[in-house]
PDB file of C-alpha atoms in Angstrom:
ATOM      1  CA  UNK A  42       0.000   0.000   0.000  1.00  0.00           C
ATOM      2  CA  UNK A  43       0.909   3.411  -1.289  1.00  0.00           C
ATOM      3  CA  UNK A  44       0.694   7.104   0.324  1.00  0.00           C
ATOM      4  CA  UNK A  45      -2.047   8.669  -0.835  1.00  0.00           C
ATOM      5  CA  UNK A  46      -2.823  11.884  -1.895  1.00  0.00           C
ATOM      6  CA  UNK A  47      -5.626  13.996  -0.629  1.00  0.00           C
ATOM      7  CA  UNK A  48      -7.881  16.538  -2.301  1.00  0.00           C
ATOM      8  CA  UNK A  49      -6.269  19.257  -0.127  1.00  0.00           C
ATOM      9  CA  UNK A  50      -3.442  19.302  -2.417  1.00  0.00           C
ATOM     10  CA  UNK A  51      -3.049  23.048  -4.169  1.00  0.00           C
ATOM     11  CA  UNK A  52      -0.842  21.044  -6.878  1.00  0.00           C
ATOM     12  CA  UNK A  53       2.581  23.048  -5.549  1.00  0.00           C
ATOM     13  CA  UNK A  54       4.906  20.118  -7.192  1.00  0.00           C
ATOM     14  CA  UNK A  55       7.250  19.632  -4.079  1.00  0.00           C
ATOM     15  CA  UNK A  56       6.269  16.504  -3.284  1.00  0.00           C
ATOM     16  CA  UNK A  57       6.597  15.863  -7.277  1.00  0.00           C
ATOM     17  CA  UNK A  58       9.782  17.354  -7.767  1.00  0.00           C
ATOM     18  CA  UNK A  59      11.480  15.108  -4.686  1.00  0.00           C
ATOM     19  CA  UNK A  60       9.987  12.005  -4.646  1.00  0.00           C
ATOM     20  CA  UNK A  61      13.038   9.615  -5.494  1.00  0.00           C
ATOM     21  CA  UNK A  62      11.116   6.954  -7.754  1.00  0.00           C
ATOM     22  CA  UNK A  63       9.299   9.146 -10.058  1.00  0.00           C
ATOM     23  CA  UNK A  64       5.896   7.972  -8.678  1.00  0.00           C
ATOM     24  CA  UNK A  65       3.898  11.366  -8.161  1.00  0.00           C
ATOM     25  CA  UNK A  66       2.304  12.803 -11.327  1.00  0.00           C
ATOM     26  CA  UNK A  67       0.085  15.890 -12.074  1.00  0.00           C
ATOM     27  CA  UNK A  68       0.127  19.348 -13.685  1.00  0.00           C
ATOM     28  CA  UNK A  69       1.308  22.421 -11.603  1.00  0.00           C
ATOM     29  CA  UNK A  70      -1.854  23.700  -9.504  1.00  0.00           C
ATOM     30  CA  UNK A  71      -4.024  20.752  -9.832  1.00  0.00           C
ATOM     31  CA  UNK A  72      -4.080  17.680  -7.408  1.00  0.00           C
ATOM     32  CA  UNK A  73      -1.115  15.106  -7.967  1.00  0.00           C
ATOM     33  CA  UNK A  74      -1.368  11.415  -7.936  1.00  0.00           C
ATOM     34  CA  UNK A  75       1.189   8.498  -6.796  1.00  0.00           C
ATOM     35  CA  UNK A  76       1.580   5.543  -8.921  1.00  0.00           C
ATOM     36  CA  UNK A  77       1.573   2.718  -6.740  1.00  0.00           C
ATOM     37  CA  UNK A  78       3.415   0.771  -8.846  1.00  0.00           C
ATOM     38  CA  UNK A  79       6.356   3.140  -8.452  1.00  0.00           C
ATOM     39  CA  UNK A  80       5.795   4.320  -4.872  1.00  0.00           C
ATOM     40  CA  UNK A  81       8.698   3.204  -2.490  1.00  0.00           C
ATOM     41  CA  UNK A  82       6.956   4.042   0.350  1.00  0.00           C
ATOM     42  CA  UNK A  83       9.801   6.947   1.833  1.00  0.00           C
ATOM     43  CA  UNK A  84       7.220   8.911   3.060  1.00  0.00           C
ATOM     44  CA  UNK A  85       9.222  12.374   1.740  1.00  0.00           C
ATOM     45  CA  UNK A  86       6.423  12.999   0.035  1.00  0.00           C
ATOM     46  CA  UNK A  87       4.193  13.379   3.338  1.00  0.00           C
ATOM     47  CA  UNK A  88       6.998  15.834   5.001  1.00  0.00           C
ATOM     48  CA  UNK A  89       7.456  17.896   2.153  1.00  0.00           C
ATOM     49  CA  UNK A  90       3.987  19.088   1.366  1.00  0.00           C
ATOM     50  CA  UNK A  91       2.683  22.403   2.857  1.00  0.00           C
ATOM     51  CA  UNK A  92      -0.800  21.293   2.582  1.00  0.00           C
ATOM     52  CA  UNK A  93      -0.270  18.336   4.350  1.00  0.00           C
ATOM     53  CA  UNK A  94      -1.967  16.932   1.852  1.00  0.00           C
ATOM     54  CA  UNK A  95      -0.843  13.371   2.182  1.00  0.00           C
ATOM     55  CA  UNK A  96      -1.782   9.966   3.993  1.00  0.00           C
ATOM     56  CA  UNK A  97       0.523   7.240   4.717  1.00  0.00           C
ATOM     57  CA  UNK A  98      -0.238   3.486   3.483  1.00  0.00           C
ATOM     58  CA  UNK A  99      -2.363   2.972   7.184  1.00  0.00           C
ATOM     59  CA  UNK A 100      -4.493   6.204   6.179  1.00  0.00           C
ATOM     60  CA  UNK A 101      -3.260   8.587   8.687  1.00  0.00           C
ATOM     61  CA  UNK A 102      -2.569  12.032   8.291  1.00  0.00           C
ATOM     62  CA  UNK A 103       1.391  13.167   7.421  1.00  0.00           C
ATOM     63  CA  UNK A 104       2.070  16.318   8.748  1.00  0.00           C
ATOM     64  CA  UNK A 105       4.651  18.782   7.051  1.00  0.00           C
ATOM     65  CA  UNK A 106       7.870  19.058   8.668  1.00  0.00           C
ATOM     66  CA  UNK A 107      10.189  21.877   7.664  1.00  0.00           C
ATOM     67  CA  UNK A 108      13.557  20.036   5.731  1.00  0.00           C
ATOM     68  CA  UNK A 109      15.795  21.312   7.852  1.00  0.00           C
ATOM     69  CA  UNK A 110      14.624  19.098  11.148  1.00  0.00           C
ATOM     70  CA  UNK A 111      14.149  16.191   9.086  1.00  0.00           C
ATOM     71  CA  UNK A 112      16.174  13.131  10.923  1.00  0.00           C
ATOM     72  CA  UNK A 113      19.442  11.943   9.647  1.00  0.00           C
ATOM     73  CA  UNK A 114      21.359   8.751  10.076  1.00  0.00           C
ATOM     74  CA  UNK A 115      24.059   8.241  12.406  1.00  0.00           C
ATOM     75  CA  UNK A 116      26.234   5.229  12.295  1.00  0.00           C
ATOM     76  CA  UNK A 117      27.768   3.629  15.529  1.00  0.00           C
ATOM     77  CA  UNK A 118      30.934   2.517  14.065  1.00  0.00           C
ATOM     78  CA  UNK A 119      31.411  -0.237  17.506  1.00  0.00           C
ATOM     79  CA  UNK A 120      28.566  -2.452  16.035  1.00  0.00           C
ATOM     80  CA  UNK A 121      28.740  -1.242  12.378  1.00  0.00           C
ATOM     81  CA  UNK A 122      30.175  -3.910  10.192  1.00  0.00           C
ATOM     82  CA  UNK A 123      30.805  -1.760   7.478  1.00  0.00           C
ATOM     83  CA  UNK A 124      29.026  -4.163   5.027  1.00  0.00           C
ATOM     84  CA  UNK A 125      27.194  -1.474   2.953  1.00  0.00           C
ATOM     85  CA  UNK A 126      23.899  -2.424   2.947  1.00  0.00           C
ATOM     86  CA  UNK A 127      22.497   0.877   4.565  1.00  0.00           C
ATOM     87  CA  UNK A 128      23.953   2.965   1.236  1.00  0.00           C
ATOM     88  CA  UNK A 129      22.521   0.125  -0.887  1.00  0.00           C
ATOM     89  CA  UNK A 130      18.884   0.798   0.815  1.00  0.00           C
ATOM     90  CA  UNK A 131      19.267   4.345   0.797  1.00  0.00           C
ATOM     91  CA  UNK A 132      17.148   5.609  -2.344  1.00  0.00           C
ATOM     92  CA  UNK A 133      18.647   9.345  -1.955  1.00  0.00           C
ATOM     93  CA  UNK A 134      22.074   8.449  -2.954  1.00  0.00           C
ATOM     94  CA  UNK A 135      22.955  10.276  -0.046  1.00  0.00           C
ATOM     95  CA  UNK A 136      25.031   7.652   1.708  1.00  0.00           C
ATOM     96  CA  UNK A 137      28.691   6.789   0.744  1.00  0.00           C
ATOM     97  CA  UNK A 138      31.825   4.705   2.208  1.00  0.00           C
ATOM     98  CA  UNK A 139      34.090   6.987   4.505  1.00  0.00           C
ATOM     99  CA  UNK A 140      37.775   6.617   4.548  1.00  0.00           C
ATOM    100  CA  UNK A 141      39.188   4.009   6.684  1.00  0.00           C
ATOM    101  CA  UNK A 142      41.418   5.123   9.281  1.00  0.00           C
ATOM    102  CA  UNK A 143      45.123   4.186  10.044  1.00  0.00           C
ATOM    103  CA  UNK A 144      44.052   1.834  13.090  1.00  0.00           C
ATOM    104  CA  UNK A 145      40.988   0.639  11.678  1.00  0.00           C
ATOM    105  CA  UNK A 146      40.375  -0.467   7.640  1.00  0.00           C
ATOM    106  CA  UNK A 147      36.720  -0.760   7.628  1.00  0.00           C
ATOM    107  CA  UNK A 148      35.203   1.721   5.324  1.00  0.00           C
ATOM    108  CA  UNK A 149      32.228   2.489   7.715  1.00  0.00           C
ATOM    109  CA  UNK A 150      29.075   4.795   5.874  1.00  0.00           C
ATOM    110  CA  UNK A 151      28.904   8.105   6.293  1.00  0.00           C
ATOM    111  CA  UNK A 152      25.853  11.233   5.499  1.00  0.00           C
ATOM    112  CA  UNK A 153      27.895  12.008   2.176  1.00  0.00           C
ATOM    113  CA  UNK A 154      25.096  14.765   1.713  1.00  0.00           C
ATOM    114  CA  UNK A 155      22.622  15.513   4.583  1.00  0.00           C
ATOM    115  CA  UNK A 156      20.817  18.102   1.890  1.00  0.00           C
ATOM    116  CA  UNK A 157      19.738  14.960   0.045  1.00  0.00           C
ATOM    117  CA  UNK A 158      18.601  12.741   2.631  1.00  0.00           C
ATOM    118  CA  UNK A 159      15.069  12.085   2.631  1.00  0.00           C
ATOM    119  CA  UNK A 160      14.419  10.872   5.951  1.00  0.00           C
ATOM    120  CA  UNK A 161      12.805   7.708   4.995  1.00  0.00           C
ATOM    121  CA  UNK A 162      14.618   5.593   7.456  1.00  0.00           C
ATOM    122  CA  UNK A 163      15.502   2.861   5.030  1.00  0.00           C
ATOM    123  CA  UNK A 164      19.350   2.651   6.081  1.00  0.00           C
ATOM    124  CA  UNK A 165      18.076   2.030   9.787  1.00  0.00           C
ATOM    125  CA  UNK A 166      15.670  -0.350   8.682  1.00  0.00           C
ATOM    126  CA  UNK A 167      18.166  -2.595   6.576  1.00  0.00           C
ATOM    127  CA  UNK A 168      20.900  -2.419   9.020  1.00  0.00           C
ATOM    128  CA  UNK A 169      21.258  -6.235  10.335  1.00  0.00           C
ATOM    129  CA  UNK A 170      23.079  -5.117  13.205  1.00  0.00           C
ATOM    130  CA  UNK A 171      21.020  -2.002  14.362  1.00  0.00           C
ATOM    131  CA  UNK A 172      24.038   0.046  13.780  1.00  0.00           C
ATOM    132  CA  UNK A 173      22.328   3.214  12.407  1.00  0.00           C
ATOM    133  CA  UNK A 174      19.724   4.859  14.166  1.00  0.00           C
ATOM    134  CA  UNK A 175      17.784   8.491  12.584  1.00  0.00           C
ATOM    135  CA  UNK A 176      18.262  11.995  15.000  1.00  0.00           C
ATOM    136  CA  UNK A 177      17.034  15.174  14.481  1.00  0.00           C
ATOM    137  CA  UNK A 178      19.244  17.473  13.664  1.00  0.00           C
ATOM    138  CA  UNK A 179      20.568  19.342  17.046  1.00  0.00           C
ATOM    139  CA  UNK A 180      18.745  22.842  15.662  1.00  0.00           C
ATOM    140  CA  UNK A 181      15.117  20.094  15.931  1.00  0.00           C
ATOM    141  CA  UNK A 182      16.120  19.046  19.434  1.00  0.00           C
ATOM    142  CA  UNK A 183      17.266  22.550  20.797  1.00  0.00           C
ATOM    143  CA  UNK A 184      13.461  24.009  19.099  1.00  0.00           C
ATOM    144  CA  UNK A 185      11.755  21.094  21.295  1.00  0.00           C
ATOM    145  CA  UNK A 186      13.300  21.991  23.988  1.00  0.00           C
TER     146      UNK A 186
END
C-alpha cells in the first residue's frame, strides 16, 4: 500500500519534484497522484507538502515538517560492520563509504550529503546489526526543547 494523496493538495509540485522513484504525477496547480506501482513508500512525500496533503499506506494524516529538522542517520561505528547495505537501501544516494582510518580499515558509511537525505529511514531499517539509528538534527532538538 501506497501514500495517498488527498484533495487538499493546491498542486505546488514539491512533493513531485522530490519524490526519489518518479511515482507522483500531475500538472502544476491541480491535485497530484502516486503511482503505486512506483511508490517506495519513503514517506518524503508526506513531510514535504505544505498542505499536508498526504496519507501514509495505514491512512493517517502526514504532517509537514520543515527540511531542515528532518532526521538523519548516524552510524555507531562499535557495532557497524561496514558491510554497505544501509547505502545500498538508501534511495537518496545520499550515503557513501568513509575513509578508513590508520588503526581501523573498515570503510564504515557516512551522510555524504545531509541536503539529500530524505528521511525515509531505510538505512536504519536494513541495518542487520542495528548500527544506524535516525536523530534530528541538534537545531530540531534545541526548538523542542
Amino acid at each position: 500500500m501506497a501514500y495517498f494523496i488527498t484533495e487538499t493538495c493546491n498542486g505546488c509540485t514539491s512533493c513531485a519534484r522530490l519524490c526519489p522513484a518518479g511515482a507522483i504525477q500531475g500538472e502544476k496547480k491541480n491535485r497530484h497522484v502516486i503511482d503505486l506501482g512506483l511508490c517506495i513508500e519513503c514517506g518524503a512525500c508526506g513531510r514535504i507538502c505544505p498542505q499536508s496533503a498526504l496519507q501514509d499506506p495505514t491512512g493517517r494524516a502526514v504532517q509537514s515538517v520543515k527540511k531542515q529538522f528532518w532526521a538523519k542517520p548516524v552510524f555507531n561505528h562499535k557495532t557497524c560492520m561496514a558491510c554497505g547495505i544501509c547505502i545500498n537501501a538508501c534511495p537518496a544516494g545520499c550515503l557513501k563509504p568513509g575513509e578508513p582510518s590508520r588503526k581501523d580499515k573498515n570503510a564504515y558509511p557516512e551522510l555524504a550529503d545531509p541536503g539529500a537525505c530524505l528521511s525515509c529511514g531505510f538505512c536504519a531499517d536494513e541495518c542487520p546489526v542495528e548500527a544506524v539509528t535516525l536523530e534530528a538534527p541538534p537545531e530540531a532538538m534545541a526548538k523542542a526543547g
